JSON list of C-alpha atoms in Angstrom, two decimals:
[
{"chain": "A", "resi": 1, "resn": "GLY", "atom": "CA", "xyz": [-17.81, -3.50, 10.41]},
{"chain": "A", "resi": 2, "resn": "ALA", "atom": "CA", "xyz": [-15.43, 0.04, 11.79]},
{"chain": "A", "resi": 3, "resn": "GLY", "atom": "CA", "xyz": [-13.15, -0.15, 9.11]},
{"chain": "A", "resi": 4, "resn": "VAL", "atom": "CA", "xyz": [-12.22, 1.92, 6.31]},
{"chain": "A", "resi": 5, "resn": "SER", "atom": "CA", "xyz": [-15.46, 2.25, 3.93]},
{"chain": "A", "resi": 6, "resn": "GLN", "atom": "CA", "xyz": [-15.30, 2.95, -0.37]},
{"chain": "A", "resi": 7, "resn": "THR", "atom": "CA", "xyz": [-18.09, 3.96, -1.83]},
{"chain": "A", "resi": 8, "resn": "PRO", "atom": "CA", "xyz": [-18.66, 3.10, -4.66]},
{"chain": "A", "resi": 9, "resn": "SER", "atom": "CA", "xyz": [-17.04, -0.50, -5.06]},
{"chain": "A", "resi": 10, "resn": "ASN", "atom": "CA", "xyz": [-17.23, -0.45, -8.63]},
{"chain": "A", "resi": 11, "resn": "LYS", "atom": "CA", "xyz": [-18.02, 2.81, -11.24]},
{"chain": "A", "resi": 12, "resn": "VAL", "atom": "CA", "xyz": [-17.61, 2.18, -14.92]},
{"chain": "A", "resi": 13, "resn": "THR", "atom": "CA", "xyz": [-18.10, 5.45, -16.88]},
{"chain": "A", "resi": 14, "resn": "GLU", "atom": "CA", "xyz": [-17.30, 7.09, -20.17]},
{"chain": "A", "resi": 15, "resn": "LYS", "atom": "CA", "xyz": [-14.32, 8.82, -21.69]},
{"chain": "A", "resi": 16, "resn": "GLY", "atom": "CA", "xyz": [-14.44, 13.13, -20.34]},
{"chain": "A", "resi": 17, "resn": "LYS", "atom": "CA", "xyz": [-16.96, 12.27, -17.56]},
{"chain": "A", "resi": 18, "resn": "TYR", "atom": "CA", "xyz": [-16.28, 13.35, -14.20]},
{"chain": "A", "resi": 19, "resn": "VAL", "atom": "CA", "xyz": [-16.06, 10.80, -11.45]},
{"chain": "A", "resi": 20, "resn": "GLU", "atom": "CA", "xyz": [-16.04, 11.05, -7.72]},
{"chain": "A", "resi": 21, "resn": "LEU", "atom": "CA", "xyz": [-14.97, 8.17, -5.18]},
{"chain": "A", "resi": 22, "resn": "ARG", "atom": "CA", "xyz": [-15.66, 8.35, -1.21]},
{"chain": "A", "resi": 23, "resn": "CYS", "atom": "CA", "xyz": [-13.93, 7.33, 1.46]},
{"chain": "A", "resi": 24, "resn": "ASP", "atom": "CA", "xyz": [-15.07, 7.25, 4.85]},
{"chain": "A", "resi": 25, "resn": "PRO", "atom": "CA", "xyz": [-11.84, 6.43, 7.53]},
{"chain": "A", "resi": 26, "resn": "ILE", "atom": "CA", "xyz": [-11.47, 4.74, 10.53]},
{"chain": "A", "resi": 27, "resn": "SER", "atom": "CA", "xyz": [-13.26, 6.76, 13.05]},
{"chain": "A", "resi": 28, "resn": "GLY", "atom": "CA", "xyz": [-10.43, 9.00, 15.10]},
{"chain": "A", "resi": 29, "resn": "HIS", "atom": "CA", "xyz": [-8.20, 8.13, 12.36]},
{"chain": "A", "resi": 30, "resn": "THR", "atom": "CA", "xyz": [-6.77, 11.63, 11.61]},
{"chain": "A", "resi": 31, "resn": "ALA", "atom": "CA", "xyz": [-4.44, 10.69, 8.47]},
{"chain": "A", "resi": 32, "resn": "LEU", "atom": "CA", "xyz": [-5.88, 9.72, 5.23]},
{"chain": "A", "resi": 33, "resn": "TYR", "atom": "CA", "xyz": [-4.48, 8.21, 2.01]},
{"chain": "A", "resi": 34, "resn": "TRP", "atom": "CA", "xyz": [-5.45, 7.86, -1.59]},
{"chain": "A", "resi": 35, "resn": "TYR", "atom": "CA", "xyz": [-3.81, 4.96, -3.63]},
{"chain": "A", "resi": 36, "resn": "ARG", "atom": "CA", "xyz": [-4.12, 3.55, -6.95]},
{"chain": "A", "resi": 37, "resn": "GLN", "atom": "CA", "xyz": [-3.46, 0.24, -8.05]},
{"chain": "A", "resi": 38, "resn": "SER", "atom": "CA", "xyz": [-3.32, -0.68, -11.86]},
{"chain": "A", "resi": 39, "resn": "LEU", "atom": "CA", "xyz": [-3.78, -4.22, -12.76]},
{"chain": "A", "resi": 40, "resn": "GLY", "atom": "CA", "xyz": [-0.53, -6.25, -11.75]},
{"chain": "A", "resi": 41, "resn": "GLN", "atom": "CA", "xyz": [1.25, -3.37, -10.21]},
{"chain": "A", "resi": 42, "resn": "GLY", "atom": "CA", "xyz": [1.91, -2.37, -6.54]},
{"chain": "A", "resi": 43, "resn": "PRO", "atom": "CA", "xyz": [-0.31, 0.49, -4.79]},
{"chain": "A", "resi": 44, "resn": "GLU", "atom": "CA", "xyz": [0.69, 4.01, -5.84]},
{"chain": "A", "resi": 45, "resn": "PHE", "atom": "CA", "xyz": [0.63, 7.18, -3.96]},
{"chain": "A", "resi": 46, "resn": "LEU", "atom": "CA", "xyz": [-1.40, 9.75, -4.91]},
{"chain": "A", "resi": 47, "resn": "ILE", "atom": "CA", "xyz": [-2.43, 12.25, -1.65]},
{"chain": "A", "resi": 48, "resn": "TYR", "atom": "CA", "xyz": [-2.53, 11.92, 2.22]},
{"chain": "A", "resi": 49, "resn": "PHE", "atom": "CA", "xyz": [-3.96, 14.45, 4.20]},
{"chain": "A", "resi": 50, "resn": "GLN", "atom": "CA", "xyz": [-3.59, 15.13, 7.75]},
{"chain": "A", "resi": 51, "resn": "GLY", "atom": "CA", "xyz": [-6.61, 16.46, 9.15]},
{"chain": "A", "resi": 52, "resn": "THR", "atom": "CA", "xyz": [-8.51, 18.49, 6.55]},
{"chain": "A", "resi": 53, "resn": "GLY", "atom": "CA", "xyz": [-5.47, 19.15, 4.75]},
{"chain": "A", "resi": 54, "resn": "ALA", "atom": "CA", "xyz": [-3.26, 18.21, 2.39]},
{"chain": "A", "resi": 55, "resn": "ALA", "atom": "CA", "xyz": [0.22, 17.08, 3.34]},
{"chain": "A", "resi": 56, "resn": "ASP", "atom": "CA", "xyz": [1.60, 16.09, 0.32]},
{"chain": "A", "resi": 57, "resn": "ASP", "atom": "CA", "xyz": [-0.23, 15.57, -2.93]},
{"chain": "A", "resi": 58, "resn": "SER", "atom": "CA", "xyz": [2.76, 15.01, -5.16]},
{"chain": "A", "resi": 59, "resn": "GLY", "atom": "CA", "xyz": [1.16, 11.86, -6.26]},
{"chain": "A", "resi": 60, "resn": "LEU", "atom": "CA", "xyz": [-1.11, 13.55, -8.60]},
{"chain": "A", "resi": 61, "resn": "PRO", "atom": "CA", "xyz": [-0.55, 12.59, -11.94]},
{"chain": "A", "resi": 62, "resn": "ASN", "atom": "CA", "xyz": [-1.95, 15.71, -13.52]},
{"chain": "A", "resi": 63, "resn": "ASP", "atom": "CA", "xyz": [-4.63, 18.67, -12.53]},
{"chain": "A", "resi": 64, "resn": "ARG", "atom": "CA", "xyz": [-7.20, 16.21, -13.84]},
{"chain": "A", "resi": 65, "resn": "PHE", "atom": "CA", "xyz": [-7.11, 14.82, -10.18]},
{"chain": "A", "resi": 66, "resn": "PHE", "atom": "CA", "xyz": [-8.11, 16.49, -7.07]},
{"chain": "A", "resi": 67, "resn": "ALA", "atom": "CA", "xyz": [-9.13, 15.57, -3.60]},
{"chain": "A", "resi": 68, "resn": "VAL", "atom": "CA", "xyz": [-11.14, 17.09, -0.34]},
{"chain": "A", "resi": 69, "resn": "ARG", "atom": "CA", "xyz": [-11.51, 16.56, 3.25]},
{"chain": "A", "resi": 70, "resn": "PRO", "atom": "CA", "xyz": [-13.36, 19.43, 4.15]},
{"chain": "A", "resi": 71, "resn": "GLU", "atom": "CA", "xyz": [-14.18, 18.19, 8.10]},
{"chain": "A", "resi": 72, "resn": "GLY", "atom": "CA", "xyz": [-11.08, 15.98, 8.70]},
{"chain": "A", "resi": 73, "resn": "SER", "atom": "CA", "xyz": [-13.00, 13.00, 7.88]},
{"chain": "A", "resi": 74, "resn": "VAL", "atom": "CA", "xyz": [-14.54, 11.61, 4.73]},
{"chain": "A", "resi": 75, "resn": "SER", "atom": "CA", "xyz": [-12.58, 11.95, 1.89]},
{"chain": "A", "resi": 76, "resn": "THR", "atom": "CA", "xyz": [-13.95, 12.57, -1.98]},
{"chain": "A", "resi": 77, "resn": "LEU", "atom": "CA", "xyz": [-11.35, 12.09, -4.88]},
{"chain": "A", "resi": 78, "resn": "LYS", "atom": "CA", "xyz": [-12.36, 13.72, -7.64]},
{"chain": "A", "resi": 79, "resn": "ILE", "atom": "CA", "xyz": [-11.70, 13.21, -11.61]},
{"chain": "A", "resi": 80, "resn": "GLN", "atom": "CA", "xyz": [-12.17, 15.25, -14.44]},
{"chain": "A", "resi": 81, "resn": "ARG", "atom": "CA", "xyz": [-12.64, 14.66, -17.93]},
{"chain": "A", "resi": 82, "resn": "THR", "atom": "CA", "xyz": [-11.73, 10.57, -17.16]},
{"chain": "A", "resi": 83, "resn": "GLU", "atom": "CA", "xyz": [-9.21, 8.90, -19.80]},
{"chain": "A", "resi": 84, "resn": "ARG", "atom": "CA", "xyz": [-8.80, 5.37, -19.88]},
{"chain": "A", "resi": 85, "resn": "GLY", "atom": "CA", "xyz": [-5.78, 5.18, -18.42]},
{"chain": "A", "resi": 86, "resn": "ASP", "atom": "CA", "xyz": [-7.24, 6.26, -15.17]},
{"chain": "A", "resi": 87, "resn": "SER", "atom": "CA", "xyz": [-8.75, 2.79, -14.93]},
{"chain": "A", "resi": 88, "resn": "ALA", "atom": "CA", "xyz": [-7.41, 1.41, -11.90]},
{"chain": "A", "resi": 89, "resn": "VAL", "atom": "CA", "xyz": [-8.06, 0.61, -8.36]},
{"chain": "A", "resi": 90, "resn": "TYR", "atom": "CA", "xyz": [-8.53, 3.37, -6.29]},
{"chain": "A", "resi": 91, "resn": "LEU", "atom": "CA", "xyz": [-7.46, 2.71, -2.37]},
{"chain": "A", "resi": 92, "resn": "CYS", "atom": "CA", "xyz": [-7.89, 4.52, 0.50]},
{"chain": "A", "resi": 93, "resn": "ALA", "atom": "CA", "xyz": [-6.21, 4.46, 4.04]},
{"chain": "A", "resi": 94, "resn": "SER", "atom": "CA", "xyz": [-6.30, 5.54, 7.25]},
{"chain": "A", "resi": 95, "resn": "SER", "atom": "CA", "xyz": [-4.28, 5.56, 10.13]},
{"chain": "A", "resi": 96, "resn": "GLN", "atom": "CA", "xyz": [-3.75, 6.91, 14.05]},
{"chain": "A", "resi": 97, "resn": "ARG", "atom": "CA", "xyz": [-0.05, 7.05, 13.68]},
{"chain": "A", "resi": 98, "resn": "PRO", "atom": "CA", "xyz": [0.73, 7.65, 10.45]},
{"chain": "A", "resi": 99, "resn": "HIS", "atom": "CA", "xyz": [4.46, 8.01, 11.41]},
{"chain": "A", "resi": 100, "resn": "THR", "atom": "CA", "xyz": [4.69, 4.50, 12.19]},
{"chain": "A", "resi": 101, "resn": "GLY", "atom": "CA", "xyz": [3.23, 3.61, 8.48]},
{"chain": "A", "resi": 102, "resn": "GLU", "atom": "CA", "xyz": [0.38, 1.33, 9.80]},
{"chain": "A", "resi": 103, "resn": "LEU", "atom": "CA", "xyz": [-2.04, 1.86, 7.75]},
{"chain": "A", "resi": 104, "resn": "PHE", "atom": "CA", "xyz": [-5.78, 0.25, 7.49]},
{"chain": "A", "resi": 105, "resn": "PHE", "atom": "CA", "xyz": [-6.98, 0.14, 3.94]},
{"chain": "A", "resi": 106, "resn": "GLY", "atom": "CA", "xyz": [-10.30, 0.03, 2.14]},
{"chain": "A", "resi": 107, "resn": "GLU", "atom": "CA", "xyz": [-11.22, -2.53, -0.31]},
{"chain": "A", "resi": 108, "resn": "GLY", "atom": "CA", "xyz": [-10.98, -0.30, -2.93]},
{"chain": "A", "resi": 109, "resn": "SER", "atom": "CA", "xyz": [-13.22, 1.64, -5.55]},
{"chain": "A", "resi": 110, "resn": "ARG", "atom": "CA", "xyz": [-12.40, -0.14, -9.57]},
{"chain": "A", "resi": 111, "resn": "LEU", "atom": "CA", "xyz": [-12.72, 2.44, -12.13]},
{"chain": "A", "resi": 112, "resn": "THR", "atom": "CA", "xyz": [-13.17, 1.63, -15.36]},
{"chain": "A", "resi": 113, "resn": "VAL", "atom": "CA", "xyz": [-12.91, 4.09, -17.82]},
{"chain": "A", "resi": 114, "resn": "LEU", "atom": "CA", "xyz": [-14.51, 2.89, -21.49]},
{"chain": "B", "resi": 1, "resn": "ALA", "atom": "CA", "xyz": [13.92, 8.57, -5.01]},
{"chain": "B", "resi": 2, "resn": "GLN", "atom": "CA", "xyz": [12.85, 5.33, -3.26]},
{"chain": "B", "resi": 3, "resn": "LYS", "atom": "CA", "xyz": [12.33, 2.00, -5.17]},
{"chain": "B", "resi": 4, "resn": "VAL", "atom": "CA", "xyz": [11.26, -1.26, -3.93]},
{"chain": "B", "resi": 5, "resn": "THR", "atom": "CA", "xyz": [11.39, -4.60, -6.35]},
{"chain": "B", "resi": 6, "resn": "GLN", "atom": "CA", "xyz": [9.93, -8.17, -5.89]},
{"chain": "B", "resi": 7, "resn": "ALA", "atom": "CA", "xyz": [11.03, -10.02, -8.59]},
{"chain": "B", "resi": 8, "resn": "GLN", "atom": "CA", "xyz": [9.45, -12.65, -8.03]},
{"chain": "B", "resi": 9, "resn": "THR", "atom": "CA", "xyz": [5.75, -12.24, -9.52]},
{"chain": "B", "resi": 10, "resn": "GLU", "atom": "CA", "xyz": [4.01, -15.38, -8.94]},
{"chain": "B", "resi": 11, "resn": "ILE", "atom": "CA", "xyz": [5.06, -18.66, -6.99]},
{"chain": "B", "resi": 12, "resn": "SER", "atom": "CA", "xyz": [3.10, -21.54, -6.42]},
{"chain": "B", "resi": 13, "resn": "VAL", "atom": "CA", "xyz": [3.13, -24.38, -3.75]},
{"chain": "B", "resi": 14, "resn": "VAL", "atom": "CA", "xyz": [1.78, -27.15, -2.19]},
{"chain": "B", "resi": 15, "resn": "GLU", "atom": "CA", "xyz": [0.09, -26.78, 1.55]},
{"chain": "B", "resi": 16, "resn": "LYS", "atom": "CA", "xyz": [2.59, -27.25, 4.15]},
{"chain": "B", "resi": 17, "resn": "GLU", "atom": "CA", "xyz": [5.89, -26.20, 1.81]},
{"chain": "B", "resi": 18, "resn": "ASP", "atom": "CA", "xyz": [7.76, -23.65, 2.68]},
{"chain": "B", "resi": 19, "resn": "VAL", "atom": "CA", "xyz": [7.94, -20.42, 0.57]},
{"chain": "B", "resi": 20, "resn": "THR", "atom": "CA", "xyz": [10.08, -16.70, 0.94]},
{"chain": "B", "resi": 21, "resn": "LEU", "atom": "CA", "xyz": [8.82, -13.89, -0.82]},
{"chain": "B", "resi": 22, "resn": "ASP", "atom": "CA", "xyz": [12.06, -11.77, -1.91]},
{"chain": "B", "resi": 23, "resn": "CYS", "atom": "CA", "xyz": [12.34, -8.19, -1.29]},
{"chain": "B", "resi": 24, "resn": "VAL", "atom": "CA", "xyz": [15.25, -5.72, -2.61]},
{"chain": "B", "resi": 25, "resn": "TYR", "atom": "CA", "xyz": [15.23, -2.01, -1.39]},
{"chain": "B", "resi": 26, "resn": "GLU", "atom": "CA", "xyz": [16.91, 1.42, -2.89]},
{"chain": "B", "resi": 27, "resn": "THR", "atom": "CA", "xyz": [16.77, 4.37, -0.85]},
{"chain": "B", "resi": 28, "resn": "ARG", "atom": "CA", "xyz": [20.00, 7.15, -0.61]},
{"chain": "B", "resi": 29, "resn": "ASP", "atom": "CA", "xyz": [18.10, 7.41, 3.44]},
{"chain": "B", "resi": 30, "resn": "THR", "atom": "CA", "xyz": [19.77, 5.91, 6.27]},
{"chain": "B", "resi": 31, "resn": "THR", "atom": "CA", "xyz": [16.65, 6.06, 8.53]},
{"chain": "B", "resi": 32, "resn": "TYR", "atom": "CA", "xyz": [13.46, 4.71, 6.84]},
{"chain": "B", "resi": 33, "resn": "TYR", "atom": "CA", "xyz": [10.84, 1.92, 7.74]},
{"chain": "B", "resi": 34, "resn": "LEU", "atom": "CA", "xyz": [10.42, -1.49, 6.02]},
{"chain": "B", "resi": 35, "resn": "PHE", "atom": "CA", "xyz": [6.67, -3.18, 5.87]},
{"chain": "B", "resi": 36, "resn": "TRP", "atom": "CA", "xyz": [4.92, -6.23, 4.31]},
{"chain": "B", "resi": 37, "resn": "TYR", "atom": "CA", "xyz": [1.19, -6.33, 3.58]},
{"chain": "B", "resi": 38, "resn": "LYS", "atom": "CA", "xyz": [-0.97, -8.94, 2.34]},
{"chain": "B", "resi": 39, "resn": "GLN", "atom": "CA", "xyz": [-3.34, -8.11, -0.15]},
{"chain": "B", "resi": 40, "resn": "PRO", "atom": "CA", "xyz": [-6.26, -11.23, 0.08]},
{"chain": "B", "resi": 41, "resn": "PRO", "atom": "CA", "xyz": [-8.54, -11.56, -3.07]},
{"chain": "B", "resi": 42, "resn": "SER", "atom": "CA", "xyz": [-11.18, -8.86, -1.31]},
{"chain": "B", "resi": 43, "resn": "GLY", "atom": "CA", "xyz": [-8.97, -6.19, -2.09]},
{"chain": "B", "resi": 44, "resn": "GLU", "atom": "CA", "xyz": [-7.84, -4.52, 1.68]},
{"chain": "B", "resi": 45, "resn": "LEU", "atom": "CA", "xyz": [-4.36, -4.58, 2.08]},
{"chain": "B", "resi": 46, "resn": "VAL", "atom": "CA", "xyz": [-3.50, -5.79, 5.44]},
{"chain": "B", "resi": 47, "resn": "PHE", "atom": "CA", "xyz": [-0.28, -4.94, 7.56]},
{"chain": "B", "resi": 48, "resn": "LEU", "atom": "CA", "xyz": [2.33, -7.52, 8.64]},
{"chain": "B", "resi": 49, "resn": "ILE", "atom": "CA", "xyz": [5.39, -6.12, 9.69]},
{"chain": "B", "resi": 50, "resn": "ARG", "atom": "CA", "xyz": [7.60, -2.88, 9.89]},
{"chain": "B", "resi": 51, "resn": "ARG", "atom": "CA", "xyz": [10.93, -3.25, 10.49]},
{"chain": "B", "resi": 52, "resn": "ASN", "atom": "CA", "xyz": [13.45, 0.01, 11.63]},
{"chain": "B", "resi": 53, "resn": "SER", "atom": "CA", "xyz": [16.36, 0.52, 9.70]},
{"chain": "B", "resi": 54, "resn": "PHE", "atom": "CA", "xyz": [18.47, 0.53, 12.67]},
{"chain": "B", "resi": 55, "resn": "ASP", "atom": "CA", "xyz": [17.00, -3.04, 13.94]},
{"chain": "B", "resi": 56, "resn": "GLU", "atom": "CA", "xyz": [18.66, -5.86, 11.82]},
{"chain": "B", "resi": 57, "resn": "GLN", "atom": "CA", "xyz": [17.18, -8.86, 14.35]},
{"chain": "B", "resi": 58, "resn": "ASN", "atom": "CA", "xyz": [15.45, -11.24, 12.40]},
{"chain": "B", "resi": 59, "resn": "GLU", "atom": "CA", "xyz": [11.87, -11.72, 13.46]},
{"chain": "B", "resi": 60, "resn": "ILE", "atom": "CA", "xyz": [9.30, -14.49, 14.07]},
{"chain": "B", "resi": 61, "resn": "SER", "atom": "CA", "xyz": [5.45, -14.55, 14.23]},
{"chain": "B", "resi": 62, "resn": "GLY", "atom": "CA", "xyz": [4.09, -17.86, 14.03]},
{"chain": "B", "resi": 63, "resn": "ARG", "atom": "CA", "xyz": [4.68, -19.28, 10.53]},
{"chain": "B", "resi": 64, "resn": "TYR", "atom": "CA", "xyz": [5.96, -16.07, 9.29]},
{"chain": "B", "resi": 65, "resn": "SER", "atom": "CA", "xyz": [9.43, -14.95, 9.32]},
{"chain": "B", "resi": 66, "resn": "TRP", "atom": "CA", "xyz": [11.32, -12.01, 8.37]},
{"chain": "B", "resi": 67, "resn": "ASN", "atom": "CA", "xyz": [14.83, -11.80, 7.55]},
{"chain": "B", "resi": 68, "resn": "PHE", "atom": "CA", "xyz": [16.13, -8.11, 6.96]},
{"chain": "B", "resi": 69, "resn": "GLN", "atom": "CA", "xyz": [19.98, -7.94, 5.60]},
{"chain": "B", "resi": 70, "resn": "LYS", "atom": "CA", "xyz": [20.84, -3.97, 5.01]},
{"chain": "B", "resi": 71, "resn": "SER", "atom": "CA", "xyz": [24.43, -5.26, 3.77]},
{"chain": "B", "resi": 72, "resn": "THR", "atom": "CA", "xyz": [22.10, -6.50, 0.44]},
{"chain": "B", "resi": 73, "resn": "SER", "atom": "CA", "xyz": [19.51, -3.83, 1.02]},
{"chain": "B", "resi": 74, "resn": "SER", "atom": "CA", "xyz": [16.87, -7.25, 1.24]},
{"chain": "B", "resi": 75, "resn": "PHE", "atom": "CA", "xyz": [13.57, -7.56, 3.22]},
{"chain": "B", "resi": 76, "resn": "ASN", "atom": "CA", "xyz": [12.52, -11.32, 2.81]},
{"chain": "B", "resi": 77, "resn": "PHE", "atom": "CA", "xyz": [9.64, -13.08, 4.17]},
{"chain": "B", "resi": 78, "resn": "THR", "atom": "CA", "xyz": [9.01, -16.63, 4.94]},
{"chain": "B", "resi": 79, "resn": "ILE", "atom": "CA", "xyz": [6.36, -18.77, 5.41]},
{"chain": "B", "resi": 80, "resn": "THR", "atom": "CA", "xyz": [6.47, -21.63, 6.97]},
{"chain": "B", "resi": 81, "resn": "ALA", "atom": "CA", "xyz": [3.95, -25.24, 6.57]},
{"chain": "B", "resi": 82, "resn": "SER", "atom": "CA", "xyz": [2.18, -23.02, 3.85]},
{"chain": "B", "resi": 83, "resn": "GLN", "atom": "CA", "xyz": [-1.88, -22.93, 4.24]},
{"chain": "B", "resi": 84, "resn": "VAL", "atom": "CA", "xyz": [-4.77, -22.17, 1.45]},
{"chain": "B", "resi": 85, "resn": "VAL", "atom": "CA", "xyz": [-5.27, -19.37, 3.70]},
{"chain": "B", "resi": 86, "resn": "ASP", "atom": "CA", "xyz": [-2.18, -18.03, 2.84]},
{"chain": "B", "resi": 87, "resn": "SER", "atom": "CA", "xyz": [-2.95, -17.29, -0.55]},
{"chain": "B", "resi": 88, "resn": "ALA", "atom": "CA", "xyz": [-2.80, -13.55, -1.62]},
{"chain": "B", "resi": 89, "resn": "VAL", "atom": "CA", "xyz": [-0.96, -11.02, -2.82]},
{"chain": "B", "resi": 90, "resn": "TYR", "atom": "CA", "xyz": [2.32, -9.86, -0.63]},
{"chain": "B", "resi": 91, "resn": "PHE", "atom": "CA", "xyz": [3.66, -6.15, -0.90]},
{"chain": "B", "resi": 92, "resn": "CYS", "atom": "CA", "xyz": [7.25, -4.99, 0.27]},
{"chain": "B", "resi": 93, "resn": "ALA", "atom": "CA", "xyz": [7.18, -1.43, 1.13]},
{"chain": "B", "resi": 94, "resn": "LEU", "atom": "CA", "xyz": [9.07, 1.57, 2.10]},
{"chain": "B", "resi": 95, "resn": "LYS", "atom": "CA", "xyz": [8.86, 4.60, 4.36]},
{"chain": "B", "resi": 96, "resn": "LEU", "atom": "CA", "xyz": [11.56, 6.99, 4.66]},
{"chain": "B", "resi": 97, "resn": "THR", "atom": "CA", "xyz": [11.18, 8.85, 8.74]},
{"chain": "B", "resi": 98, "resn": "GLY", "atom": "CA", "xyz": [14.55, 11.35, 8.69]},
{"chain": "B", "resi": 99, "resn": "ARG", "atom": "CA", "xyz": [12.54, 13.65, 6.50]},
{"chain": "B", "resi": 100, "resn": "ARG", "atom": "CA", "xyz": [10.14, 16.96, 7.68]},
{"chain": "B", "resi": 101, "resn": "GLY", "atom": "CA", "xyz": [6.74, 17.25, 6.01]},
{"chain": "B", "resi": 102, "resn": "GLY", "atom": "CA", "xyz": [4.48, 15.23, 4.02]},
{"chain": "B", "resi": 103, "resn": "SER", "atom": "CA", "xyz": [6.93, 12.95, 1.96]},
{"chain": "B", "resi": 104, "resn": "ASN", "atom": "CA", "xyz": [7.71, 11.43, 5.05]},
{"chain": "B", "resi": 105, "resn": "TYR", "atom": "CA", "xyz": [4.63, 9.39, 5.91]},
{"chain": "B", "resi": 106, "resn": "LYS", "atom": "CA", "xyz": [3.91, 7.88, 1.98]},
{"chain": "B", "resi": 107, "resn": "LEU", "atom": "CA", "xyz": [4.97, 4.50, 1.62]},
{"chain": "B", "resi": 108, "resn": "THR", "atom": "CA", "xyz": [6.33, 3.08, -1.44]},
{"chain": "B", "resi": 109, "resn": "PHE", "atom": "CA", "xyz": [5.13, -0.25, -2.39]},
{"chain": "B", "resi": 110, "resn": "GLY", "atom": "CA", "xyz": [6.85, -3.04, -4.73]},
{"chain": "B", "resi": 111, "resn": "LYS", "atom": "CA", "xyz": [4.62, -4.50, -7.59]},
{"chain": "B", "resi": 112, "resn": "GLY", "atom": "CA", "xyz": [3.86, -7.56, -5.48]},
{"chain": "B", "resi": 113, "resn": "THR", "atom": "CA", "xyz": [4.04, -11.30, -5.44]},
{"chain": "B", "resi": 114, "resn": "LEU", "atom": "CA", "xyz": [0.62, -13.22, -6.18]},
{"chain": "B", "resi": 115, "resn": "LEU", "atom": "CA", "xyz": [1.28, -16.45, -3.42]},
{"chain": "B", "resi": 116, "resn": "THR", "atom": "CA", "xyz": [-0.74, -19.50, -4.56]},
{"chain": "B", "resi": 117, "resn": "VAL", "atom": "CA", "xyz": [-0.78, -22.12, -2.15]},
{"chain": "B", "resi": 118, "resn": "ASN", "atom": "CA", "xyz": [-2.99, -25.23, -3.34]},
{"chain": "B", "resi": 119, "resn": "PRO", "atom": "CA", "xyz": [-4.07, -27.87, -1.19]}
]
């Protein structure tokens, strides 16, 4: 399909390891978001890209989290020195009209830190 | 800061019953959008509706209807004649519209309501 694609769908890692999560947005969508969803919670904003630049990264919890979108399409969320508290589903969304708030979400990457 | 509260954690109904999902929001801004998103078991959130803070007219779309009341800061969602396929987690969300910069583009979500429709 032509939806938002996220890989891997599941990732199990050990505490202290480095993790990369990838998001491939809908073609032509200039806006890209990362959200984090913990069990029983709503999605929590992490970062918003407009094109290649991070327009708002106020939701990144600390400097272990970093995201890039070098060519304005695919984005990678990078987590260094993972901690058990990082375990969650990481959701990516894209939009052609971000001012409307109508986002198209992927199925998420479930990260488990042992 | 904005806040969205969905007091109902879980609701279980029998097929064909009507069900209302509650949403209460908090913001000091006067211009904003309110949303409902549906998250089926597959995980991806699906956009259902957006309402502008200036438009308090209720909206109906098939079996779905939304009641926006600014006086009580509520944006409730009713499903009429529920079906098993309606089973999902439903999220209410808020987005500010009057600010400049990147902060104007993020959605603040509630914790969601798990709706189970039993046959």
